[in-house]
mmCIF file of C-alpha atoms in Angstrom:
data_model
loop_
_atom_site.group_PDB
_atom_site.id
_atom_site.type_symbol
_atom_site.label_atom_id
_atom_site.label_comp_id
_atom_site.label_asym_id
_atom_site.label_seq_id
_atom_site.Cartn_x
_atom_site.Cartn_y
_atom_site.Cartn_z
ATOM 1 C CA GLN A 204 4.234 -1.743 -5.800
ATOM 2 C CA LEU A 205 7.681 -0.373 -5.093
ATOM 3 C CA GLN A 206 9.214 -1.685 -1.869
ATOM 4 C CA LEU A 207 12.552 -1.032 -0.221
ATOM 5 C CA GLN A 208 14.350 -3.061 2.448
ATOM 6 C CA GLU A 209 17.480 -2.161 4.369
ATOM 7 C CA SER A 210 19.996 -4.761 5.491
ATOM 8 C CA GLY A 211 23.339 -4.801 7.217
ATOM 9 C CA PRO A 212 25.072 -5.273 10.562
ATOM 10 C CA GLY A 213 23.211 -4.069 13.609
ATOM 11 C CA LEU A 214 26.419 -3.442 15.538
ATOM 12 C CA VAL A 215 29.494 -1.540 14.385
ATOM 13 C CA LYS A 216 32.565 -0.722 16.431
ATOM 14 C CA PRO A 217 33.710 2.856 16.884
ATOM 15 C CA SER A 218 36.124 4.070 14.183
ATOM 16 C CA GLU A 219 34.961 1.361 11.775
ATOM 17 C CA THR A 220 32.806 1.654 8.666
ATOM 18 C CA LEU A 221 29.031 1.253 8.662
ATOM 19 C CA SER A 222 27.825 -0.479 5.494
ATOM 20 C CA LEU A 223 24.156 -0.898 4.578
ATOM 21 C CA THR A 224 22.304 -2.212 1.560
ATOM 22 C CA CYS A 225 18.887 -1.148 0.304
ATOM 23 C CA THR A 226 17.185 -3.718 -1.885
ATOM 24 C CA VAL A 227 14.491 -2.384 -4.194
ATOM 25 C CA SER A 228 11.666 -4.635 -5.356
ATOM 26 C CA GLY A 229 8.574 -4.114 -7.426
ATOM 27 C CA ASP A 230 10.369 -2.263 -10.207
ATOM 28 C CA SER A 231 13.801 -1.825 -11.721
ATOM 29 C CA ILE A 232 16.132 0.927 -10.536
ATOM 30 C CA SER A 233 17.525 1.120 -14.044
ATOM 31 C CA ARG A 234 14.056 1.664 -15.514
ATOM 32 C CA ILE A 235 13.078 4.361 -13.070
ATOM 33 C CA SER A 236 14.948 7.609 -13.501
ATOM 34 C CA SER A 237 14.918 8.657 -9.879
ATOM 35 C CA TYR A 238 16.920 9.548 -6.858
ATOM 36 C CA TRP A 239 17.395 7.047 -4.064
ATOM 37 C CA GLY A 240 18.111 8.311 -0.592
ATOM 38 C CA TRP A 241 19.352 7.427 2.863
ATOM 39 C CA ILE A 242 17.945 9.031 6.018
ATOM 40 C CA ARG A 243 18.645 8.320 9.653
ATOM 41 C CA GLN A 244 16.927 8.927 12.976
ATOM 42 C CA SER A 245 18.770 8.848 16.261
ATOM 43 C CA PRO A 246 16.800 7.412 19.201
ATOM 44 C CA GLY A 247 14.104 9.860 20.210
ATOM 45 C CA GLU A 248 15.277 12.412 17.679
ATOM 46 C CA GLY A 249 14.186 13.820 14.345
ATOM 47 C CA LEU A 250 14.988 12.840 10.777
ATOM 48 C CA GLU A 251 18.377 13.555 9.209
ATOM 49 C CA TRP A 252 19.021 13.254 5.495
ATOM 50 C CA ILE A 253 22.318 11.549 4.745
ATOM 51 C CA GLY A 254 22.431 11.710 0.974
ATOM 52 C CA SER A 255 20.895 10.639 -2.315
ATOM 53 C CA ILE A 256 22.020 9.112 -5.567
ATOM 54 C CA TYR A 257 20.466 9.596 -8.977
ATOM 55 C CA SER A 258 20.316 6.840 -11.540
ATOM 56 C CA GLY A 259 19.442 7.802 -15.089
ATOM 57 C CA GLY A 260 20.713 5.074 -17.353
ATOM 58 C CA SER A 261 24.493 5.292 -17.238
ATOM 59 C CA THR A 262 24.502 8.605 -15.399
ATOM 60 C CA TYR A 263 24.913 8.788 -11.658
ATOM 61 C CA TYR A 264 24.916 11.816 -9.419
ATOM 62 C CA THR A 265 25.339 11.870 -5.663
ATOM 63 C CA TYR A 266 24.468 14.558 -3.147
ATOM 64 C CA TYR A 267 25.391 14.421 0.508
ATOM 65 C CA SER A 268 24.535 16.210 3.710
ATOM 66 C CA PRO A 269 27.191 18.868 4.325
ATOM 67 C CA SER A 270 27.643 17.601 7.876
ATOM 68 C CA LEU A 271 28.389 14.047 6.749
ATOM 69 C CA LYS A 272 29.897 14.370 3.293
ATOM 70 C CA THR A 273 33.491 13.811 4.401
ATOM 71 C CA ARG A 274 32.542 10.348 5.720
ATOM 72 C CA VAL A 275 29.757 9.170 3.398
ATOM 73 C CA THR A 276 29.654 7.286 0.129
ATOM 74 C CA ILE A 277 26.430 6.234 -1.583
ATOM 75 C CA SER A 278 26.582 3.904 -4.568
ATOM 76 C CA LEU A 279 24.227 1.875 -6.685
ATOM 77 C CA ASP A 280 24.163 -1.452 -8.542
ATOM 78 C CA THR A 281 21.408 -1.575 -11.136
ATOM 79 C CA ALA A 282 22.094 -5.237 -11.922
ATOM 80 C CA LYS A 283 21.277 -6.151 -8.318
ATOM 81 C CA ASN A 284 18.572 -3.495 -7.948
ATOM 82 C CA GLU A 285 20.336 -2.248 -4.845
ATOM 83 C CA PHE A 286 21.917 0.888 -3.525
ATOM 84 C CA TYR A 287 24.369 1.230 -0.690
ATOM 85 C CA LEU A 288 25.521 3.405 2.180
ATOM 86 C CA ARG A 289 29.010 3.517 3.595
ATOM 87 C CA LEU A 290 29.728 5.727 6.598
ATOM 88 C CA ARG A 291 33.332 5.804 7.732
ATOM 89 C CA SER A 292 34.892 6.464 11.123
ATOM 90 C CA VAL A 293 31.683 5.999 13.063
ATOM 91 C CA THR A 294 31.165 7.103 16.658
ATOM 92 C CA ALA A 295 28.371 6.600 19.159
ATOM 93 C CA ALA A 296 26.681 9.659 17.650
ATOM 94 C CA ASP A 297 26.046 7.596 14.513
ATOM 95 C CA THR A 298 23.808 5.184 16.416
ATOM 96 C CA ALA A 299 20.443 5.473 14.711
ATOM 97 C CA VAL A 300 17.737 3.813 12.695
ATOM 98 C CA TYR A 301 18.797 4.051 9.067
ATOM 99 C CA TYR A 302 16.135 4.266 6.368
ATOM 100 C CA CYS A 303 16.335 4.080 2.609
ATOM 101 C CA ALA A 304 13.697 5.647 0.392
ATOM 102 C CA ARG A 305 12.896 6.615 -3.155
ATOM 103 C CA HIS A 306 13.602 10.313 -3.462
ATOM 104 C CA GLN A 307 11.476 12.322 -5.853
ATOM 105 C CA TRP A 308 13.722 15.297 -6.591
ATOM 106 C CA GLU A 309 12.900 17.740 -9.372
ATOM 107 C CA PRO A 310 13.208 21.519 -9.697
ATOM 108 C CA LYS A 311 11.630 22.917 -6.524
ATOM 109 C CA VAL A 312 10.307 19.479 -5.562
ATOM 110 C CA SER A 313 11.695 17.018 -3.044
ATOM 111 C CA HIS A 314 9.941 14.247 -1.168
ATOM 112 C CA LEU A 315 10.741 10.707 -0.062
ATOM 113 C CA ASP A 316 8.302 7.893 -0.711
ATOM 114 C CA PRO A 317 8.160 4.994 -0.136
ATOM 115 C CA TRP A 318 10.472 4.269 2.801
ATOM 116 C CA GLY A 319 12.031 1.021 3.869
ATOM 117 C CA GLN A 320 11.283 -0.444 7.279
ATOM 118 C CA GLY A 321 14.524 0.898 8.712
ATOM 119 C CA THR A 322 17.389 -0.872 10.400
ATOM 120 C CA LEU A 323 18.839 -0.011 13.776
ATOM 121 C CA VAL A 324 22.605 0.347 13.853
ATOM 122 C CA ASN A 325 24.358 0.576 17.191
ATOM 123 C CA VAL A 326 27.882 1.899 17.365
ATOM 124 C CA SER A 327 29.544 0.320 20.358
ATOM 125 C CA SER A 328 32.668 -1.563 21.301
ATOM 126 C CA SER B 1302 22.409 26.499 6.112
ATOM 127 C CA TYR B 1303 18.677 26.456 5.538
ATOM 128 C CA GLU B 1304 16.499 25.661 8.533
ATOM 129 C CA LEU B 1305 12.883 24.660 9.033
ATOM 130 C CA THR B 1306 11.255 25.447 12.367
ATOM 131 C CA GLN B 1307 8.260 23.575 13.773
ATOM 132 C CA PRO B 1308 6.520 23.882 17.137
ATOM 133 C CA HIS B 1309 7.643 21.143 19.478
ATOM 134 C CA SER B 1310 4.103 20.092 20.283
ATOM 135 C CA VAL B 1311 0.478 20.741 19.364
ATOM 136 C CA SER B 1312 -2.604 19.551 21.208
ATOM 137 C CA VAL B 1313 -6.081 19.148 19.778
ATOM 138 C CA SER B 1314 -9.395 17.725 20.924
ATOM 139 C CA PRO B 1315 -10.942 14.876 18.931
ATOM 140 C CA GLY B 1316 -13.058 16.170 16.077
ATOM 141 C CA GLN B 1317 -11.356 19.561 16.048
ATOM 142 C CA THR B 1318 -8.896 20.967 13.527
ATOM 143 C CA ALA B 1319 -5.172 20.602 14.126
ATOM 144 C CA THR B 1320 -2.774 23.057 12.557
ATOM 145 C CA ILE B 1321 0.956 22.417 12.412
ATOM 146 C CA THR B 1322 3.279 25.062 11.021
ATOM 147 C CA CYS B 1323 6.702 24.879 9.422
ATOM 148 C CA SER B 1324 8.706 28.074 8.971
ATOM 149 C CA GLY B 1325 11.689 28.821 6.764
ATOM 150 C CA ASP B 1326 13.059 31.715 4.754
ATOM 151 C CA ASN B 1327 10.897 32.159 1.638
ATOM 152 C CA LEU B 1328 9.637 28.613 2.062
ATOM 153 C CA GLY B 1329 6.754 29.462 -0.237
ATOM 154 C CA ASP B 1330 9.210 29.744 -3.140
ATOM 155 C CA ARG B 1331 9.712 25.967 -3.102
ATOM 156 C CA TYR B 1332 7.536 22.953 -2.439
ATOM 157 C CA ALA B 1333 7.160 21.490 1.032
ATOM 158 C CA CYS B 1334 6.006 18.071 2.112
ATOM 159 C CA TRP B 1335 4.905 16.436 5.354
ATOM 160 C CA TYR B 1336 5.496 13.046 6.965
ATOM 161 C CA GLN B 1337 3.562 11.351 9.732
ATOM 162 C CA GLN B 1338 5.432 9.020 12.064
ATOM 163 C CA LYS B 1339 3.621 7.023 14.706
ATOM 164 C CA PRO B 1340 5.587 5.474 17.598
ATOM 165 C CA GLY B 1341 7.666 2.529 16.422
ATOM 166 C CA GLN B 1342 6.654 3.017 12.805
ATOM 167 C CA ILE B 1343 8.287 4.412 9.697
ATOM 168 C CA PRO B 1344 7.616 7.912 8.364
ATOM 169 C CA VAL B 1345 4.726 8.086 5.916
ATOM 170 C CA LEU B 1346 4.323 10.843 3.339
ATOM 171 C CA VAL B 1347 0.973 12.561 3.910
ATOM 172 C CA ILE B 1348 1.363 15.748 1.837
ATOM 173 C CA TYR B 1349 3.715 16.543 -1.056
ATOM 174 C CA LYS B 1350 4.077 19.519 -3.400
ATOM 175 C CA ASP B 1351 2.511 21.677 -0.682
ATOM 176 C CA THR B 1352 -1.054 20.446 -1.127
ATOM 177 C CA LYS B 1353 -1.167 17.006 -2.755
ATOM 178 C CA ARG B 1354 -2.197 13.851 -0.904
ATOM 179 C CA PRO B 1355 -0.667 10.490 -1.843
ATOM 180 C CA ALA B 1356 -3.047 7.650 -2.535
ATOM 181 C CA GLY B 1357 -4.535 6.277 0.655
ATOM 182 C CA ILE B 1358 -4.122 9.428 2.752
ATOM 183 C CA PRO B 1359 -7.469 10.606 4.153
ATOM 184 C CA GLU B 1360 -9.023 13.808 2.848
ATOM 185 C CA ARG B 1361 -8.900 15.337 6.315
ATOM 186 C CA PHE B 1362 -5.182 15.963 5.709
ATOM 187 C CA SER B 1363 -4.457 19.136 3.743
ATOM 188 C CA GLY B 1364 -1.538 21.460 3.230
ATOM 189 C CA SER B 1365 -0.656 24.971 2.184
ATOM 190 C CA ASN B 1366 2.521 26.952 1.688
ATOM 191 C CA SER B 1367 2.948 30.688 1.311
ATOM 192 C CA GLY B 1368 5.474 33.289 2.318
ATOM 193 C CA ASN B 1369 7.672 31.824 5.013
ATOM 194 C CA THR B 1370 5.258 29.203 6.330
ATOM 195 C CA ALA B 1371 3.963 25.827 5.258
ATOM 196 C CA THR B 1372 0.968 24.491 7.148
ATOM 197 C CA LEU B 1373 -0.399 21.002 7.671
ATOM 198 C CA THR B 1374 -4.068 20.960 8.613
ATOM 199 C CA ILE B 1375 -5.925 17.949 9.937
ATOM 200 C CA SER B 1376 -9.671 18.441 9.938
ATOM 201 C CA GLY B 1377 -11.838 16.368 12.233
ATOM 202 C CA THR B 1378 -8.762 15.047 14.006
ATOM 203 C CA GLN B 1379 -9.017 11.465 15.192
ATOM 204 C CA ALA B 1380 -7.169 9.662 17.963
ATOM 205 C CA LEU B 1381 -5.283 7.653 15.355
ATOM 206 C CA ASP B 1382 -3.772 10.903 14.024
ATOM 207 C CA GLU B 1383 -1.692 11.219 17.175
ATOM 208 C CA ALA B 1384 1.881 11.104 15.896
ATOM 209 C CA ASP B 1385 5.013 13.086 15.148
ATOM 210 C CA TYR B 1386 4.831 15.216 12.017
ATOM 211 C CA PHE B 1387 7.882 16.383 10.076
ATOM 212 C CA CYS B 1388 8.015 18.957 7.304
ATOM 213 C CA GLN B 1389 10.660 18.761 4.587
ATOM 214 C CA THR B 1390 11.970 20.767 1.679
ATOM 215 C CA TRP B 1391 15.276 21.247 -0.049
ATOM 216 C CA ASP B 1392 17.837 24.005 -0.469
ATOM 217 C CA SER B 1393 21.148 24.187 -2.318
ATOM 218 C CA SER B 1394 21.070 20.504 -3.259
ATOM 219 C CA THR B 1395 20.434 19.560 0.362
ATOM 220 C CA VAL B 1396 17.352 17.950 1.851
ATOM 221 C CA VAL B 1397 16.128 19.726 4.972
ATOM 222 C CA PHE B 1398 13.778 18.368 7.628
ATOM 223 C CA GLY B 1399 12.003 20.309 10.298
ATOM 224 C CA GLY B 1400 12.584 19.211 13.861
ATOM 225 C CA GLY B 1401 9.179 17.591 14.147
ATOM 226 C CA THR B 1402 5.937 18.328 15.982
ATOM 227 C CA LYS B 1403 4.300 15.936 18.396
ATOM 228 C CA LEU B 1404 0.543 16.021 17.866
ATOM 229 C CA THR B 1405 -1.437 14.997 20.920
ATOM 230 C CA VAL B 1406 -5.141 14.263 20.591
ATOM 231 C CA LEU B 1407 -6.863 14.642 23.946
#
């Protein structure tokens, strides 16, 4: 059974970089040709897609939310079965629960399942 | 940018049918999916590819998508179905979520 788990600092200072890791268990990222995504949810708000990365052997593609793409980098390490989120120059508006998920993305199809448990990141000095 | 619009809230009596809509330009030309999120819990996929239920999702959850509207229907709604529901699709290599609908069972 595929499981995902986010990890990283729960507190980041304004203007610094938020860095999170998603550890995948139950199968190998390198074996599964799939997208892997990051989503966030501000307190009391809806879901916001941050971006996704595709791993297909030695080929990687990344797609980012237009509103965040100037500050976001998503990467992947198949040897560690992990993928990563880096969000630069954070402000209080980036305070949210951050989720990672497997992203099924094919022509006309897009859905995220399963999701990690989420990790709350507070941006505060 | 592409937008999905959901009603802010829907109320239903136990045992009745709940209908939650999700509107977007020509939404029926692409697949939509739905997530359920209970307070303090993670989102759970309940419908994908418009009508398909993942393993473990009760049969009372069903979906449709045509024209500009995708619909999540919960038949015989139970108290445990009370949650926020989010629709989702994609457009121009971007994932789009609806704003969410709070389903109240009363």
